Coordinates of C-alpha atoms in Angstrom, one line a residue:
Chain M
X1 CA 11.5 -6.1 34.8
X2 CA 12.7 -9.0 32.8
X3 CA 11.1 -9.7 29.4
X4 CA 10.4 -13.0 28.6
X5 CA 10.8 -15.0 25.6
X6 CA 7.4 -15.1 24.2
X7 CA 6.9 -11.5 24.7
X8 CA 10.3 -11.0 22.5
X9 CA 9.5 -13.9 20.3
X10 CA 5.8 -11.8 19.5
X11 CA 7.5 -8.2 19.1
X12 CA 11.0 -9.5 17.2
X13 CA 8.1 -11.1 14.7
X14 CA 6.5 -8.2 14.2
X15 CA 9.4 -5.8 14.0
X16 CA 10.8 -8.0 11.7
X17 CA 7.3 -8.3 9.2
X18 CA 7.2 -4.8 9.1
X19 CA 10.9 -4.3 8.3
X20 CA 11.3 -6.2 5.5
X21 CA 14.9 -6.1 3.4
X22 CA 16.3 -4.3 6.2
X23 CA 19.6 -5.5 8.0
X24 CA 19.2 -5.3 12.1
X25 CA 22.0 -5.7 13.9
X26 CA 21.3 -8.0 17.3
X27 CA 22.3 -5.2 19.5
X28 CA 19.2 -3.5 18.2
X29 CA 17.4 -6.8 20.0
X30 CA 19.8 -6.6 23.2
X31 CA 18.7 -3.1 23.7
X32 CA 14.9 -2.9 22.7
X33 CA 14.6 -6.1 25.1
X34 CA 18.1 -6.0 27.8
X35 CA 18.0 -9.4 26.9
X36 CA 21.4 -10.9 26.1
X37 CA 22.7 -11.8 22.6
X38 CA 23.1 -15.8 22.8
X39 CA 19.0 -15.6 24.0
X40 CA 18.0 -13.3 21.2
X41 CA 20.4 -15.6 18.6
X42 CA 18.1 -18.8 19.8
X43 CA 14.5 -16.4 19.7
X44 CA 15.8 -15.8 15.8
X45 CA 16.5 -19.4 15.4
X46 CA 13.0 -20.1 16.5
X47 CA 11.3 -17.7 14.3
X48 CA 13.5 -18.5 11.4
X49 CA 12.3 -22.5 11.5
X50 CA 8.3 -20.9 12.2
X51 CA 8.8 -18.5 9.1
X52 CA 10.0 -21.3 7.1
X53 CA 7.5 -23.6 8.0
X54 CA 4.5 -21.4 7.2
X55 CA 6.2 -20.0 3.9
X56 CA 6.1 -16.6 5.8
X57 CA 9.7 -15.6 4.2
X58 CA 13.1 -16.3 4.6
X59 CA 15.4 -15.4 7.7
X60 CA 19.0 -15.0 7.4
X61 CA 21.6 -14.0 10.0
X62 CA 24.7 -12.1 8.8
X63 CA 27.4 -13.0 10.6
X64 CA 30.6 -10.4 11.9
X65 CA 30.5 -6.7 13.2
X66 CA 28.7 -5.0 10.4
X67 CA 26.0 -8.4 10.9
X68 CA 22.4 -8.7 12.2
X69 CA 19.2 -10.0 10.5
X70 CA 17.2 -10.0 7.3
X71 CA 13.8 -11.2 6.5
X72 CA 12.8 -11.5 2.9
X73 CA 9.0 -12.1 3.1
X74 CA 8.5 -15.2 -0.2
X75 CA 5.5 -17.0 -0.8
X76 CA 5.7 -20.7 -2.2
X77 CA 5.0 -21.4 -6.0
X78 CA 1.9 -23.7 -4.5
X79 CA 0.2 -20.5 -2.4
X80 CA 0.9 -18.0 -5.4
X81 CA -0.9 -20.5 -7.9
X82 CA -3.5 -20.8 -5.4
X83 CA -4.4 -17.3 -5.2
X84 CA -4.2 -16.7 -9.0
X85 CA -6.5 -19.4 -9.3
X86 CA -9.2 -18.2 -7.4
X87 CA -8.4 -14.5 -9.1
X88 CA -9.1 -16.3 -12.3
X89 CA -12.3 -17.0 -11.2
X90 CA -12.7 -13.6 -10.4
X91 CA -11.9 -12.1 -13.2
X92 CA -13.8 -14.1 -15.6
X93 CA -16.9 -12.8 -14.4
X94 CA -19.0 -11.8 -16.7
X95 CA -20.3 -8.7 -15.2
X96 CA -16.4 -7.4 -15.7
X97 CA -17.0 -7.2 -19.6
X98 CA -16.9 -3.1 -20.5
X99 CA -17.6 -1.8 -24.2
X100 CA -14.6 -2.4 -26.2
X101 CA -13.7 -5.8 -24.4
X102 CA -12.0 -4.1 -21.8
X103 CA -12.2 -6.1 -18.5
X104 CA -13.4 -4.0 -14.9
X105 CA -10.4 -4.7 -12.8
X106 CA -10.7 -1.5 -10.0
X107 CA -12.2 -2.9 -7.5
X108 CA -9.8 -6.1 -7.3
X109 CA -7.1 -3.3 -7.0
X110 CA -8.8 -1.5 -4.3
X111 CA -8.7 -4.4 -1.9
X112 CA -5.8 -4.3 1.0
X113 CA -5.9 -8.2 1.2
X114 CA -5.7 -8.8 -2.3
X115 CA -3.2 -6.0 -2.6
X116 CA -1.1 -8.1 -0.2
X117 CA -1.0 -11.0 -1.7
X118 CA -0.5 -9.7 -4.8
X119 CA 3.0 -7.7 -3.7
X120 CA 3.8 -10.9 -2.6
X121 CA 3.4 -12.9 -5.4
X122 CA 5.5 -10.0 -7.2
X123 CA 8.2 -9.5 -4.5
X124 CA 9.0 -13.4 -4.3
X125 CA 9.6 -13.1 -8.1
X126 CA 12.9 -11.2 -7.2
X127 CA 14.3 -12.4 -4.6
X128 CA 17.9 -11.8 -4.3
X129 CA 17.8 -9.4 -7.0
X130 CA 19.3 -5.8 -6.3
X131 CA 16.5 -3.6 -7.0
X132 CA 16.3 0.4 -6.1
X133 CA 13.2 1.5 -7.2
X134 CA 9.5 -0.2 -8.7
X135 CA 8.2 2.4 -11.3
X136 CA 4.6 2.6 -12.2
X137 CA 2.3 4.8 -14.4
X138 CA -0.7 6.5 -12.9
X139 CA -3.5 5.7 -11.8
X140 CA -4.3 1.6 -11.5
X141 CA -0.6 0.6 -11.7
X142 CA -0.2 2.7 -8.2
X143 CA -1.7 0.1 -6.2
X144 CA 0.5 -3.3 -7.4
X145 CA 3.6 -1.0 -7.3
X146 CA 2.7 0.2 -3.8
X147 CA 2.1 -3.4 -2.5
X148 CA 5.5 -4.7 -4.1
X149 CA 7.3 -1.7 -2.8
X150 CA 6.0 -2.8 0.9
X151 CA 7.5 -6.2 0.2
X152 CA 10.5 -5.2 -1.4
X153 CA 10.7 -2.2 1.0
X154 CA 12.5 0.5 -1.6
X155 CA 10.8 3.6 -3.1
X156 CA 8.4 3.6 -5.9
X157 CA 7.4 6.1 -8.3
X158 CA 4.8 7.4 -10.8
X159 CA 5.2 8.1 -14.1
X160 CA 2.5 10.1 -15.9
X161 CA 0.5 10.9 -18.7
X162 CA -0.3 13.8 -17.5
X163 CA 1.9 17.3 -16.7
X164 CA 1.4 18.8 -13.2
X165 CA 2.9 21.5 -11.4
X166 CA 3.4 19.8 -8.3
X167 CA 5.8 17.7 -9.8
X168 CA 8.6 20.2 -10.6
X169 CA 11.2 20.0 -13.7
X170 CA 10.3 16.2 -15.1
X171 CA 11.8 14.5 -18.0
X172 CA 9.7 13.1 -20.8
X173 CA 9.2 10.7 -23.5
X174 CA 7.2 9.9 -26.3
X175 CA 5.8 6.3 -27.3
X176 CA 3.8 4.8 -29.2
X177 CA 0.7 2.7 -27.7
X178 CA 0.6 -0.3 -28.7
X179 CA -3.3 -0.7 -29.2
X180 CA -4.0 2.2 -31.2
X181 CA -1.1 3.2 -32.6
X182 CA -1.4 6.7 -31.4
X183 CA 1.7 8.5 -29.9
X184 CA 1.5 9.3 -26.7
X185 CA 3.5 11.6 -24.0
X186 CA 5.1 10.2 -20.6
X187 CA 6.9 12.0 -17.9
X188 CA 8.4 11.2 -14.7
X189 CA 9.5 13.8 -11.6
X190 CA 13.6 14.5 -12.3
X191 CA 14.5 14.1 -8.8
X192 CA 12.8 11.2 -8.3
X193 CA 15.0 9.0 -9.7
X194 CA 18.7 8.4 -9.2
X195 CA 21.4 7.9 -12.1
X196 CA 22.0 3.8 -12.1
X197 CA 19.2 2.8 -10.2
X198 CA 17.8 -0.7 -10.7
X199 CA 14.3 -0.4 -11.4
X200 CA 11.5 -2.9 -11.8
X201 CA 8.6 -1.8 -13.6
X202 CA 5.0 -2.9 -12.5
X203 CA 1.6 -1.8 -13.8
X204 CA -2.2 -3.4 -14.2
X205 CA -2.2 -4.3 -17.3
X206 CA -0.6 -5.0 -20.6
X207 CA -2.1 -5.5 -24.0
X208 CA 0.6 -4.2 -27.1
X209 CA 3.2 -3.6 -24.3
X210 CA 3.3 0.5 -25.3
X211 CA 3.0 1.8 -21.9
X212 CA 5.8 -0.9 -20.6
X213 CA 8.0 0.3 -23.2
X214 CA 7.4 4.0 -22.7
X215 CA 8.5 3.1 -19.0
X216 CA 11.3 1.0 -20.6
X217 CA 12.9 4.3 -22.5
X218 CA 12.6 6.6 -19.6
X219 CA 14.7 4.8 -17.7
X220 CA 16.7 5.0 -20.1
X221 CA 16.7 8.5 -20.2
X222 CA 17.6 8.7 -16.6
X223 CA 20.9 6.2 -17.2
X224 CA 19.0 3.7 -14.8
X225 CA 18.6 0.1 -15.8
X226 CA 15.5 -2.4 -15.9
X227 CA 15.4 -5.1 -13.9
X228 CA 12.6 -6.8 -14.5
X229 CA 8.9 -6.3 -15.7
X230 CA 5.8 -7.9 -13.8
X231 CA 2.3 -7.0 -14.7
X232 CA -1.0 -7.8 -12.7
X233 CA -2.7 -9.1 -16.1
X234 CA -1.8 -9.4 -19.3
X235 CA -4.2 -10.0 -22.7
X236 CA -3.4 -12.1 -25.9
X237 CA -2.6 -9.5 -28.2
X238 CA -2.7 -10.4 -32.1
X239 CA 0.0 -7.8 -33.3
X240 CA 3.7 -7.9 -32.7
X241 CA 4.4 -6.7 -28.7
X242 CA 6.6 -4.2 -27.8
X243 CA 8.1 -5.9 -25.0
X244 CA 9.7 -9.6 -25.4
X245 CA 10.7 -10.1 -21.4
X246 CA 8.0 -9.8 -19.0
X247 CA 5.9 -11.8 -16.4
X248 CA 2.3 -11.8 -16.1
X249 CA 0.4 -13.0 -13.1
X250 CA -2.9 -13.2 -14.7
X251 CA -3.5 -14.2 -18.6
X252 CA -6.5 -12.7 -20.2
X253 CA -6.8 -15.1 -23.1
X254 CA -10.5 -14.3 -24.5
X255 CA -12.6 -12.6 -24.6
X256 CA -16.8 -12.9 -26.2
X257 CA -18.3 -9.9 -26.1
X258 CA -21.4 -11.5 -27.5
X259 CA -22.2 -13.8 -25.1
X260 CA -20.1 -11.9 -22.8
X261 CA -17.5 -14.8 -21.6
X262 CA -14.3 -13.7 -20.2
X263 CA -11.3 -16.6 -20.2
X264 CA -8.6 -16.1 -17.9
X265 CA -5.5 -18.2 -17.2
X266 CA -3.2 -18.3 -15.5
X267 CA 0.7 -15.8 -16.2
X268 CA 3.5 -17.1 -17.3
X269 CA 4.5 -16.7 -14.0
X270 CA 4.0 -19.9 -13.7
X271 CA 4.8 -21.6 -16.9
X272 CA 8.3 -23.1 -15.6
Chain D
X1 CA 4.1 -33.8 15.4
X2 CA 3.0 -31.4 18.2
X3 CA 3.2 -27.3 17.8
X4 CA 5.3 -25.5 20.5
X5 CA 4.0 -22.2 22.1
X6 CA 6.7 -20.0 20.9
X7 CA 5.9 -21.3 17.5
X8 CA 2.4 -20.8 17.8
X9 CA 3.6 -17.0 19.2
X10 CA 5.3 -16.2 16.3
X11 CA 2.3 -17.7 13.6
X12 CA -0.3 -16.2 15.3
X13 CA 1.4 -12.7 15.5
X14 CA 1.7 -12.6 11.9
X15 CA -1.8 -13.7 11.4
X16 CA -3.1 -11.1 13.3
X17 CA -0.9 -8.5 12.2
X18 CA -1.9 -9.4 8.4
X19 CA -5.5 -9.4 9.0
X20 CA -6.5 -6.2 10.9
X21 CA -10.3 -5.8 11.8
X22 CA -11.0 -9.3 11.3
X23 CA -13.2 -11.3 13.6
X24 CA -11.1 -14.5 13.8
X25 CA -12.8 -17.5 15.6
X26 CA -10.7 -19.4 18.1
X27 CA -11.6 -22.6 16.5
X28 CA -9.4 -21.3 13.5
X29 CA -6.5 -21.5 15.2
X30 CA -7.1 -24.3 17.4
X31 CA -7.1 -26.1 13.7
X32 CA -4.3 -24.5 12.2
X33 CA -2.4 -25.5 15.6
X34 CA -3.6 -28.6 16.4
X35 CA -4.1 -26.7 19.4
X36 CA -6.2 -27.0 22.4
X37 CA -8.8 -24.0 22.7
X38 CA -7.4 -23.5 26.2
X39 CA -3.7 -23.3 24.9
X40 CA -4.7 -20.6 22.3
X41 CA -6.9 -18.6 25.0
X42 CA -3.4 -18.5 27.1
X43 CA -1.5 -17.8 23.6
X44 CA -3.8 -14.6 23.0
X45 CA -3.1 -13.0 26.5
X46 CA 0.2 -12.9 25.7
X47 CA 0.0 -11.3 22.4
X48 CA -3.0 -8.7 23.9
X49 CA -0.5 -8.2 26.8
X50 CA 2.7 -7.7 24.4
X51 CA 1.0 -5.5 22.0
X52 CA -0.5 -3.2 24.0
X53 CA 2.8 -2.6 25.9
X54 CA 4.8 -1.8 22.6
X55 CA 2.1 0.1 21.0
X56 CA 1.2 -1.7 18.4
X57 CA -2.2 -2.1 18.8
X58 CA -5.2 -3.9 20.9
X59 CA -6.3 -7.6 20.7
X60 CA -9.8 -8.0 21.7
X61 CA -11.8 -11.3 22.8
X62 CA -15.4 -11.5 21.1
X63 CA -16.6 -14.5 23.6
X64 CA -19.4 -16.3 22.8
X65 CA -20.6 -18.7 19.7
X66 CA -20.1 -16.2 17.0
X67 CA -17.3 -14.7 19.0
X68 CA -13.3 -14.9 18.1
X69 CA -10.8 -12.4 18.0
X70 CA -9.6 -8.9 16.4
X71 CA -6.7 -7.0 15.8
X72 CA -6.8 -2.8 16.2
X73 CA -4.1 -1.7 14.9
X74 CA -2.7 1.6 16.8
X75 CA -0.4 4.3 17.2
X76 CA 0.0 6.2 20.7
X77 CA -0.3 10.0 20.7
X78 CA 3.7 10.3 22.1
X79 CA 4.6 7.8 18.8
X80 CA 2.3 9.8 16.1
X81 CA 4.0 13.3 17.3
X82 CA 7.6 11.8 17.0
X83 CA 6.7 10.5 13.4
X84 CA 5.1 14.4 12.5
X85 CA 7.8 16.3 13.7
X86 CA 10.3 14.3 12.2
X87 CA 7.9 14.9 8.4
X88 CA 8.0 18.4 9.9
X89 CA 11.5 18.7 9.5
X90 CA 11.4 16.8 6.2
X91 CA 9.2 19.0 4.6
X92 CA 10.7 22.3 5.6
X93 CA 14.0 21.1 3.4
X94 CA 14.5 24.0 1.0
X95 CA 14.6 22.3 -2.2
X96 CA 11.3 20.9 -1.7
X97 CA 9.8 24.5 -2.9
X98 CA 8.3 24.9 -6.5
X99 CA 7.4 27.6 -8.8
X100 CA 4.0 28.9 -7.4
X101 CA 4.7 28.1 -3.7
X102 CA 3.8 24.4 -4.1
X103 CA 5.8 21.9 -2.1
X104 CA 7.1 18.6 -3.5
X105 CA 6.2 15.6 -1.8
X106 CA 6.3 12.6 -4.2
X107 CA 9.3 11.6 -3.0
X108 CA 7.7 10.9 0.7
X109 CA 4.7 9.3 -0.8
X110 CA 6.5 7.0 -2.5
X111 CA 8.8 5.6 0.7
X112 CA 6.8 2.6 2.1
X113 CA 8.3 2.8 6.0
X114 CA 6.7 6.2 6.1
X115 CA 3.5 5.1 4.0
X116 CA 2.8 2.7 6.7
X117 CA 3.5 5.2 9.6
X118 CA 1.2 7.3 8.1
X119 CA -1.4 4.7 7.1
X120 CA -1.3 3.7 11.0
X121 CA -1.7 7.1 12.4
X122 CA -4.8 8.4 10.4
X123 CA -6.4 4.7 11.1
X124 CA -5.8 5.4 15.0
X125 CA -7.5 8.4 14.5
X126 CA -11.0 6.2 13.6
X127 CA -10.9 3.3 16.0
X128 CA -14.2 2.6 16.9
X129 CA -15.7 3.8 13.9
X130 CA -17.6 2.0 11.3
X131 CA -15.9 2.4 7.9
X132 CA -16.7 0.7 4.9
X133 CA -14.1 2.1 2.6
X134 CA -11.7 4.8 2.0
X135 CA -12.0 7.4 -0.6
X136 CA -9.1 9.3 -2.6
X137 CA -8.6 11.3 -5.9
X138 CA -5.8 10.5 -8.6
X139 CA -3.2 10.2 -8.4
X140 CA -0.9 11.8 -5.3
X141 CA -3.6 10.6 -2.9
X142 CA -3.7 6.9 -3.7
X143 CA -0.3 6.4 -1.7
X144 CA -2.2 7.9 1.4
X145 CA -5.7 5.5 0.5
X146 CA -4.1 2.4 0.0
X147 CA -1.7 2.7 3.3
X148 CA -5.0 3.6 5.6
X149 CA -7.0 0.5 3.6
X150 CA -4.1 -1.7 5.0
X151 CA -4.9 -0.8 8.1
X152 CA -8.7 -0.5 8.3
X153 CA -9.2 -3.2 5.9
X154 CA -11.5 -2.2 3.9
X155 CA -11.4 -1.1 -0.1
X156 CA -10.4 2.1 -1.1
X157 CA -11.7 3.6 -4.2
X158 CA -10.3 6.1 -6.5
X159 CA -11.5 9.6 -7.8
X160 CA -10.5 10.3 -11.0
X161 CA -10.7 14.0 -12.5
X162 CA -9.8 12.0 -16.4
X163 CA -12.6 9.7 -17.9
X164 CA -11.1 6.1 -18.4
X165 CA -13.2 3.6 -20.5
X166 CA -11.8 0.8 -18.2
X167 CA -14.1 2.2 -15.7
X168 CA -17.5 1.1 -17.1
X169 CA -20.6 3.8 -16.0
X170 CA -19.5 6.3 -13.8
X171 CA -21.3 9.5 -11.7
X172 CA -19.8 12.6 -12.0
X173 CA -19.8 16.1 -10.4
X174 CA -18.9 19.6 -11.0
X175 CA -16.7 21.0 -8.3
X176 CA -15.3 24.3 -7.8
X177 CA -11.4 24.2 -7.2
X178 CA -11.3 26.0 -4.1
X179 CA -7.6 27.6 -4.8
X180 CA -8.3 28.5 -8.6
X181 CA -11.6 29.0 -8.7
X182 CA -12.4 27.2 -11.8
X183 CA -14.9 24.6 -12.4
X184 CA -13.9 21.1 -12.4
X185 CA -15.4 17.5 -12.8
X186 CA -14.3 14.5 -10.9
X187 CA -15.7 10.5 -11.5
X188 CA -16.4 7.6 -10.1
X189 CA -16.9 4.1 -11.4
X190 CA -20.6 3.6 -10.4
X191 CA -20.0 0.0 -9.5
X192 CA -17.0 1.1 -6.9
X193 CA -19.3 2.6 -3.7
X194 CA -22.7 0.7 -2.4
X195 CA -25.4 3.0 -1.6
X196 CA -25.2 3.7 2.7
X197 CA -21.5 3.1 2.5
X198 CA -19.4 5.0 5.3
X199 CA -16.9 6.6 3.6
X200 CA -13.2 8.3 5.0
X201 CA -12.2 10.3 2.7
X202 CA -8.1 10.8 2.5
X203 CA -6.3 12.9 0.1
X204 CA -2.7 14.4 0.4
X205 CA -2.4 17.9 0.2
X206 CA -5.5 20.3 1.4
X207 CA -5.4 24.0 0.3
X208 CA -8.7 25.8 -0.6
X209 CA -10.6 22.7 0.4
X210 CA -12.1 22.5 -3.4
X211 CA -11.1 18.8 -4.3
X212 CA -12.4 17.4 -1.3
X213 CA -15.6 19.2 -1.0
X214 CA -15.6 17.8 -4.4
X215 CA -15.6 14.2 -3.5
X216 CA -18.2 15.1 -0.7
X217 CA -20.5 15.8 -3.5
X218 CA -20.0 12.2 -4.8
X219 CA -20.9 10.5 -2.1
X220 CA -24.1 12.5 -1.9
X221 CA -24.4 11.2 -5.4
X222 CA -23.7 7.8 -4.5
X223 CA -26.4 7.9 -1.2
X224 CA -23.5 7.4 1.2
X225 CA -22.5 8.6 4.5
X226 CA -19.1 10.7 4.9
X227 CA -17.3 9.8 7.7
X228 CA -14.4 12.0 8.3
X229 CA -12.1 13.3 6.1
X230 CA -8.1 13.6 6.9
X231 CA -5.1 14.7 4.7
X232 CA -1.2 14.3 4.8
X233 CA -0.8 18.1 4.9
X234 CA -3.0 21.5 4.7
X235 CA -1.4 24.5 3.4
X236 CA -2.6 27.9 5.5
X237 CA -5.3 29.5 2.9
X238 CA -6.6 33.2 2.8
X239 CA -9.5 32.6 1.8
X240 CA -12.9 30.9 3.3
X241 CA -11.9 27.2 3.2
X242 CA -14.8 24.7 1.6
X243 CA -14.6 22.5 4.4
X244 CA -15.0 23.2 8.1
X245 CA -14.2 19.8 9.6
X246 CA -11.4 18.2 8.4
X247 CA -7.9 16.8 10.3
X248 CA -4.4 17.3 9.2
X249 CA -1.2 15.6 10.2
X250 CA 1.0 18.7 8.5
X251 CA 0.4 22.1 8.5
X252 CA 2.5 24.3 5.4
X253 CA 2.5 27.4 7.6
X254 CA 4.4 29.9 5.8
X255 CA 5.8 29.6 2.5
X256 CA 8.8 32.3 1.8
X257 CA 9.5 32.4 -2.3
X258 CA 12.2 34.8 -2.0
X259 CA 14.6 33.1 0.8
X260 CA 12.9 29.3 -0.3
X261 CA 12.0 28.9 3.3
X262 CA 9.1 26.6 4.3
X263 CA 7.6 26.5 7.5
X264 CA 5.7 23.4 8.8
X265 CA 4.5 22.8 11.8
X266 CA 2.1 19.3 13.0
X267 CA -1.5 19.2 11.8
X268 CA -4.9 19.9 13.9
X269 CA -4.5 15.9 14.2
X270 CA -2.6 17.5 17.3
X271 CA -4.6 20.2 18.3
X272 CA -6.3 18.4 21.5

């Protein structure tokens, strides 16, 4: 039986959405559909025009013998603000305010659509970087670094605070956190990072920076390099901050625990 | 200027695909498109007919006023077995054996492609059912939550056996850890579950059954409903297991110390 175009055109799409970062040679196409190559070349054209159109992510064919396609999902500066807008909104609800002017952020970070969007936002921020591995500390930095990692489609993994068997020989650091000063232990699986690896660190939220810069020594300590840091939210902080380079989505720049008003702006994701 | 078909293919199947379980009214599209409603019906056959032949889900018509569209997502028995085996042979690698006849498995819940193969199986397993969130303990089982939340499309909330001030109140039980026997605690942020929610509880490794009886407590606490209750892998356990009805998609039949040989074999996820 013959396929026809707008079957191919539907499945390509959504081989190629959930295959993000990944090279496919057109023979894959030819074969998963018999179709021939000059037909599948003009169903990638098509979708490459739709993708860019709806700011779905970028599609680019690599030409030659070792060739195929890539999609690199990106979202457009005016969609990202968008969405941190209306998580502004969120977030400044007043019903978020914890003792200690902490803000309640684990139910935004439990929700898949959110999540999406959020890995998105992230992902698009890197775009033609080389990156290896997003590295995250347990338990609410999980979630963004699991989101990017779908976008970005490499491995991520946890550091911890705490030791547990299950994670065999680990190497550790001590840092100091930023907010109180105190020292504090980190430790992340040996085997579960590679010598030279290009990591980007990701986590919830940032206030001195400690926990970043924790991250920041142990890869060190595994002779990989940082790439980049993104977190979900960051909070003015009064001190000196451990960490100089970084991107926020999400700016947490007051907070009245008297009349309980939270102000949130805007990262400096998008101050240029 | 006036939207083509294949164009409209290629949107819509990336809608649909990034919004699971939602009830989308055909008006939406016939907007988005510029469409007519007629157009879009014929647009939808297609992607029904496409999906259900490459397995990668079911597109069903709601027809009247409040009616619209929704995406299942799905895995075929043939695909999920493929996937297991495959983990199977993955898991049985020698090295993967620790001190105390625990297996190491960060790595693979760290690797998005599988993630999502995973995430799509154990939602196959509850089409049909109401769910109103997913349910998980810190921090290996988060991985496993988040990818079946993507699919469902519902929250997932997380367990946490450490108290965190950034979770506001929170309910806690005592639990007894099936494989240690010692008594433990486990909490949730009181805020994260409604009362009557239907809860799927997911975690990633299963050996006296402890933890997870553990979490059915808290949703007792909370006045919700368990649903089901599914894990990456069960280890075989000599003991009277703490829960009766659970489904695997690994089973850690037979761990050797001495010769570091593993032997795993698919879950009861394929039993009938």
């Amino acid at each position: 039986m013959k396929i026809k175009r707008s079957e191919r055109l539907i499945d390509m799409t959504q081989y190629l959405l959930t295959h993000p970062h990944t090279l496919t040679p057109l023979t894959y196409f030819v074969k998963r559909y018999e179709s021939a190559k000059s037909s599948i070349s003009e169903d990638l054209a098509i979708i490459k025009k739709t993708f860019r159109q709806r700011g779905t992510g970028r599609l680019e064919t690599v030409p030659g013998a070792a060739g195929g396609v890539i999609f690199t999902p990106e979202m457009s500066y005016e969609e990202a603000k968008a969405i941190v807008l209306a998580l502004c909104e969120r977030l400044s609800e007043q019903d978020r305010l914890l003792p200690g002017g902490y803000v309640y952020l684990s139910d935004l970070l439990g929700e898949p659509q959110l999540l999406k969007q959020v890995g998105r936002i992230i992902a698009s921020r890197y775009v033609g970087k080389k990156i290896d591995a997003v590295m995250t500390v347990a338990t609410k930095g999980v979630p963004i670094a699991q989101a990017v990692s779908y976008y970005l489609n490499v491995p991520f993994v946890i550091v911890r605070r705490d030791s547990k068997i299950t994670e065999g020989s680990t190497v550790s650091v001590n840092y100091v956190s930023g907010s109180s000063e105190r020292i504090e232990k980190m430790e992340l699986s040996k085997r579960s990072l590679k010598r030279g690896s290009k990591v980007l660190v990701v986590d919830d939220f940032m206030k001195g920076g400690g926990t970043v810069n924790g991250m920041r020594a142990l890869i060190e300590e595994f002779e990989a390099e940082l790439v980049g840091i993104t977190v979900f939210a960051e909070s003015t902080f009064s001190g000196r901050r451990m960490v100089e380079e970084y991107t926020s989505l999400l700016c947490v720049r007051d907070v009245d625990t008297r009349t309980k008003n939270i102000t949130v702006v805007p990262g400096n994701y998008f101050a240029d």
